[in-house]
Tab-separated table of C-alpha atoms in Angstrom:
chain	number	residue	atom	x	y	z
A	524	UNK	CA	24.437	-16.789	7.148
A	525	UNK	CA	25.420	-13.651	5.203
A	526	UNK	CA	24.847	-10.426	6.526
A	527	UNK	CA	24.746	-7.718	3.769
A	528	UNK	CA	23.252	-4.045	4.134
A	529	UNK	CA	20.427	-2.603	1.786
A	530	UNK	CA	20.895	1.022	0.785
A	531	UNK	CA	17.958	3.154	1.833
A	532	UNK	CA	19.060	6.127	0.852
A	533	UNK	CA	16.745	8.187	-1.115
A	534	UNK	CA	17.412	11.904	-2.741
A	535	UNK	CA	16.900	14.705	-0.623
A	536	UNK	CA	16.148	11.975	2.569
A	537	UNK	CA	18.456	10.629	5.125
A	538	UNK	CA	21.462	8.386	4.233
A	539	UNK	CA	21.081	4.593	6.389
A	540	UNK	CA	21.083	1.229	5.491
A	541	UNK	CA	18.600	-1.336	6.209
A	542	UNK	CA	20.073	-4.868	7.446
A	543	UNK	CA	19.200	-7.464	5.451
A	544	UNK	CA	20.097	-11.536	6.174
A	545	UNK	CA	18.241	-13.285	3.537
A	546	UNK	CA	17.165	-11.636	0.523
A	547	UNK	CA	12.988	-11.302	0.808
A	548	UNK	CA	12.755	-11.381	-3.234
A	549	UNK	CA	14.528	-14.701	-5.418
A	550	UNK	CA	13.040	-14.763	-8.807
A	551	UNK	CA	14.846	-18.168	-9.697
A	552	UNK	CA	13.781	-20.111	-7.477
A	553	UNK	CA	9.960	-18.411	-5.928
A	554	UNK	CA	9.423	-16.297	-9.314
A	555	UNK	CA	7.205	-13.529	-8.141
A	556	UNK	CA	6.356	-14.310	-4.111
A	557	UNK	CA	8.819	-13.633	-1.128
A	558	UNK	CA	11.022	-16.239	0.209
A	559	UNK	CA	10.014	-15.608	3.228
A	560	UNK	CA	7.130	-13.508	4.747
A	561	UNK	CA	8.192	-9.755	5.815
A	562	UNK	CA	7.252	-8.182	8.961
A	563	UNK	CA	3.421	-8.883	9.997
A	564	UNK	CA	1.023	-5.389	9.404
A	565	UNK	CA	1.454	-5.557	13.621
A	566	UNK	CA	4.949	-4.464	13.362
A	567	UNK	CA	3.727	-1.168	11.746
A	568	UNK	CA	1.925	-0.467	14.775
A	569	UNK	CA	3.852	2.772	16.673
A	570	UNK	CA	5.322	3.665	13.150
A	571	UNK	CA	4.272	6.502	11.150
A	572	UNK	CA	2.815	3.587	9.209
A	573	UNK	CA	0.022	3.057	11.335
A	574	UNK	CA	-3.250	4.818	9.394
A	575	UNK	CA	-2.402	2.740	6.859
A	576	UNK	CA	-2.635	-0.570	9.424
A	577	UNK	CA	-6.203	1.147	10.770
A	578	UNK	CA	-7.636	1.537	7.399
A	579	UNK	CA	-6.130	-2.264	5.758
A	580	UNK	CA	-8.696	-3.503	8.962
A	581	UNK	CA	-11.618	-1.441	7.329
A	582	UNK	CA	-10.853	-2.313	3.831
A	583	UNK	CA	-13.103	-5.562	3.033
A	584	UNK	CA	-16.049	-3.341	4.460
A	585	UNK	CA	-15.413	-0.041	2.764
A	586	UNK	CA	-13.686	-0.952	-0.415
A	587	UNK	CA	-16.794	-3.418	-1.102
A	588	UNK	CA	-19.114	-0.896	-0.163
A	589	UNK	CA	-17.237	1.881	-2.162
A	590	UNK	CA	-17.275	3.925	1.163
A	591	UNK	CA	-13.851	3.591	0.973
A	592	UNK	CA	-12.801	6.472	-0.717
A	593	UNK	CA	-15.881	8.812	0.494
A	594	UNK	CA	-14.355	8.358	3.853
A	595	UNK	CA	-11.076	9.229	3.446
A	596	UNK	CA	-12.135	12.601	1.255
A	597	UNK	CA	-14.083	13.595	4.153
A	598	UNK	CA	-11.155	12.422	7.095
A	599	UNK	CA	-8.621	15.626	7.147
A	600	UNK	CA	-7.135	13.890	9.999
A	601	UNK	CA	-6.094	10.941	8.369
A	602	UNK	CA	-4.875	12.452	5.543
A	603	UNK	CA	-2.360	14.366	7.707
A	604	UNK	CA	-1.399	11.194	8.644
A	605	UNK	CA	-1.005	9.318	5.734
A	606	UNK	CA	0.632	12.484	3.959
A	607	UNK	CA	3.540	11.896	6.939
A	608	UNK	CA	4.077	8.928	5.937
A	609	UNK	CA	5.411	9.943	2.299
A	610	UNK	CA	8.174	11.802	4.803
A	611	UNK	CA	11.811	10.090	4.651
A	612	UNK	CA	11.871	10.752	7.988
A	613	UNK	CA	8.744	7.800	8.478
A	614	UNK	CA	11.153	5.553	7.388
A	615	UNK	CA	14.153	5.984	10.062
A	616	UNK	CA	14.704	3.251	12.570
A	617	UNK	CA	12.406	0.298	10.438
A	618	UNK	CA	13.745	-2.249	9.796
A	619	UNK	CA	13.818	-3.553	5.643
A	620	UNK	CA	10.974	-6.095	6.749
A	621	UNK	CA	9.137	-3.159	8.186
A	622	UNK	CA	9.756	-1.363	5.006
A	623	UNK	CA	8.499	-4.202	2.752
A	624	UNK	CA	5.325	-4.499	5.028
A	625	UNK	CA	4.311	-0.313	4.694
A	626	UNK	CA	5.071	-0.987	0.748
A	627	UNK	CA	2.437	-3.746	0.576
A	628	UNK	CA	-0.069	-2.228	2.940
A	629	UNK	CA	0.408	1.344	1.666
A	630	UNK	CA	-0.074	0.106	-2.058
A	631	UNK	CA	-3.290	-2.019	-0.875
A	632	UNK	CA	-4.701	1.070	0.050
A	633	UNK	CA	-3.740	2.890	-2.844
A	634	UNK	CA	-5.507	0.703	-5.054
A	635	UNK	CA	-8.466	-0.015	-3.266
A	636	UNK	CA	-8.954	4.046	-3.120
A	637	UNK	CA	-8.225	4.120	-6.681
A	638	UNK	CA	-11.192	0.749	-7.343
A	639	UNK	CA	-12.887	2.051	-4.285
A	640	UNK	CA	-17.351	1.340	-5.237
A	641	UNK	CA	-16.693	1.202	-9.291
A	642	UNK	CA	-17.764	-1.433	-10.097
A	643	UNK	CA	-21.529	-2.694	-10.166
A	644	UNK	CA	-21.229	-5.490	-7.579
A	645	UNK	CA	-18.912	-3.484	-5.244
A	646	UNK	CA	-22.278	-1.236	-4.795
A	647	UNK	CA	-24.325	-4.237	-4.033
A	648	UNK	CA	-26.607	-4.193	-7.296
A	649	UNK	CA	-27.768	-7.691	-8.221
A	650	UNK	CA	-29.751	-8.130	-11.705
A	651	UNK	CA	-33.048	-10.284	-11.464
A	652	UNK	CA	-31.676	-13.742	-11.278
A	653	UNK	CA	-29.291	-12.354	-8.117
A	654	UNK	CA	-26.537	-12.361	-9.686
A	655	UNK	CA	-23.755	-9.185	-9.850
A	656	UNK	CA	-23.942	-7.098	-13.412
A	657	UNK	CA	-21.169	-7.443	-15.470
A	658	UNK	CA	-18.866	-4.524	-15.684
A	659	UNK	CA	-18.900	-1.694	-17.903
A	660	UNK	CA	-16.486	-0.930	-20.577
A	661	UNK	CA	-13.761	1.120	-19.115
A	662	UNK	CA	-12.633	-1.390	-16.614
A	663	UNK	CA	-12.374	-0.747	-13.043
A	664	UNK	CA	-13.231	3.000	-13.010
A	665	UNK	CA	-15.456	2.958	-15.329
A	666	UNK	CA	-18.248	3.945	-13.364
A	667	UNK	CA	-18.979	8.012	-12.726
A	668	UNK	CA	-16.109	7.362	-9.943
A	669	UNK	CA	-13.341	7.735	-12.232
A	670	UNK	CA	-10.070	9.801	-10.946
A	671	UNK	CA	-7.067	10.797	-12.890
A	672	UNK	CA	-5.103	11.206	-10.197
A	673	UNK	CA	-4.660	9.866	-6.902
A	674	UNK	CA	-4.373	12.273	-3.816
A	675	UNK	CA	-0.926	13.317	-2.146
A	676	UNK	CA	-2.075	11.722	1.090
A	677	UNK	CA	-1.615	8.537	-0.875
A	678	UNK	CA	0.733	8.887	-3.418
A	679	UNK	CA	3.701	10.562	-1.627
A	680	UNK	CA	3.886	7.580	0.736
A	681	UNK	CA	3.277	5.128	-1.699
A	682	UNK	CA	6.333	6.639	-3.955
A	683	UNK	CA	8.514	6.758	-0.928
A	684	UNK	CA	8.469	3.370	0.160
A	685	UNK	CA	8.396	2.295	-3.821
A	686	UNK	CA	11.529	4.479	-4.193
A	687	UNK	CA	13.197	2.612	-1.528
A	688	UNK	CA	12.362	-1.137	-1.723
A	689	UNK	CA	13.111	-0.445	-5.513
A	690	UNK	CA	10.031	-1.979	-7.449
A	691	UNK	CA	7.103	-0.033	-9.151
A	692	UNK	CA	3.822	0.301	-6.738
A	693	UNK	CA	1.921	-2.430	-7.002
């Protein structure tokens, strides 16, 4: 098996490399999933990474009850936590599966802050017959919880860890 080494470096963070054996993304052959899966969300547990573990847990409940985003305006504890994460230093001593793990579970969270209770059926309204309204225009955000921009406490990670697996957030 070749053993090559990922560049992690990032400007103004710490110079390492990441070992990598197999390459986790092959568009030829699996187009846009892994080849294999990365590190399970457990591995992020005792990284900086973990909020963002707590809160993927809580996400079916809060993001479909739009509490989602509520919560984590009102938590100034986890923001601290989550803004640590958008530190280079989060990222010293995980390994490139860790890495790929934080990048999808950070970027879950990102978007379920950003779709967080805007729709009609995310806030539990049914019409007559039972079933869910259909959205308004506008899309996702369309309704009175629109945001132009996301917070710090979830962008800086979120740029990080996009910035160093070298794809766009998701």
């Amino acid at each position: 098996k070749e053993h090559r080494q990922r560049s992690a470096t990032l400007t103004g963070g710490p110079d390492f490399k990441v070992e990598v054996d197999e390459p986790l993304w092959e568009v030829e052959n699996h187009g846009f999933l892994p080849t294999r899966d990365p590190a399970p969300v457990e591995a992020l547990m005792g990284t900086a990474f973990e909020p963002f573990v707590s809160l993927v847990d809580l996400l079916p409940s809060l993001g479909f009850t739009g509490a989602l985003r509520s919560q984590l305006d009102e938590d100034h504890a986890m923001q601290e936590k989550l803004l640590r994460c958008g530190d280079p230093e989060a990222l010293v001593g995980l390994s490139a599966d860790q890495i790929e793990r934080a990048f999808g579970v950070a970027c879950y969270v990102f978007v379920a802050y950003w779709r967080a209770g805007t729709l009609d059926y995310s806030k539990g309204l049914r019409g007559i017959n039972g079933t869910a309204p259909k959205p308004t225009p506008g899309g996702s955000c369309a309704i009175g919880g629109d945001i132009d921009k996301l917070p710090a406490f979830l962008a800086k990670p979120v740029m990080l860890l996009s910035r160093t697996v070298g794809r766009p957030p998701m």
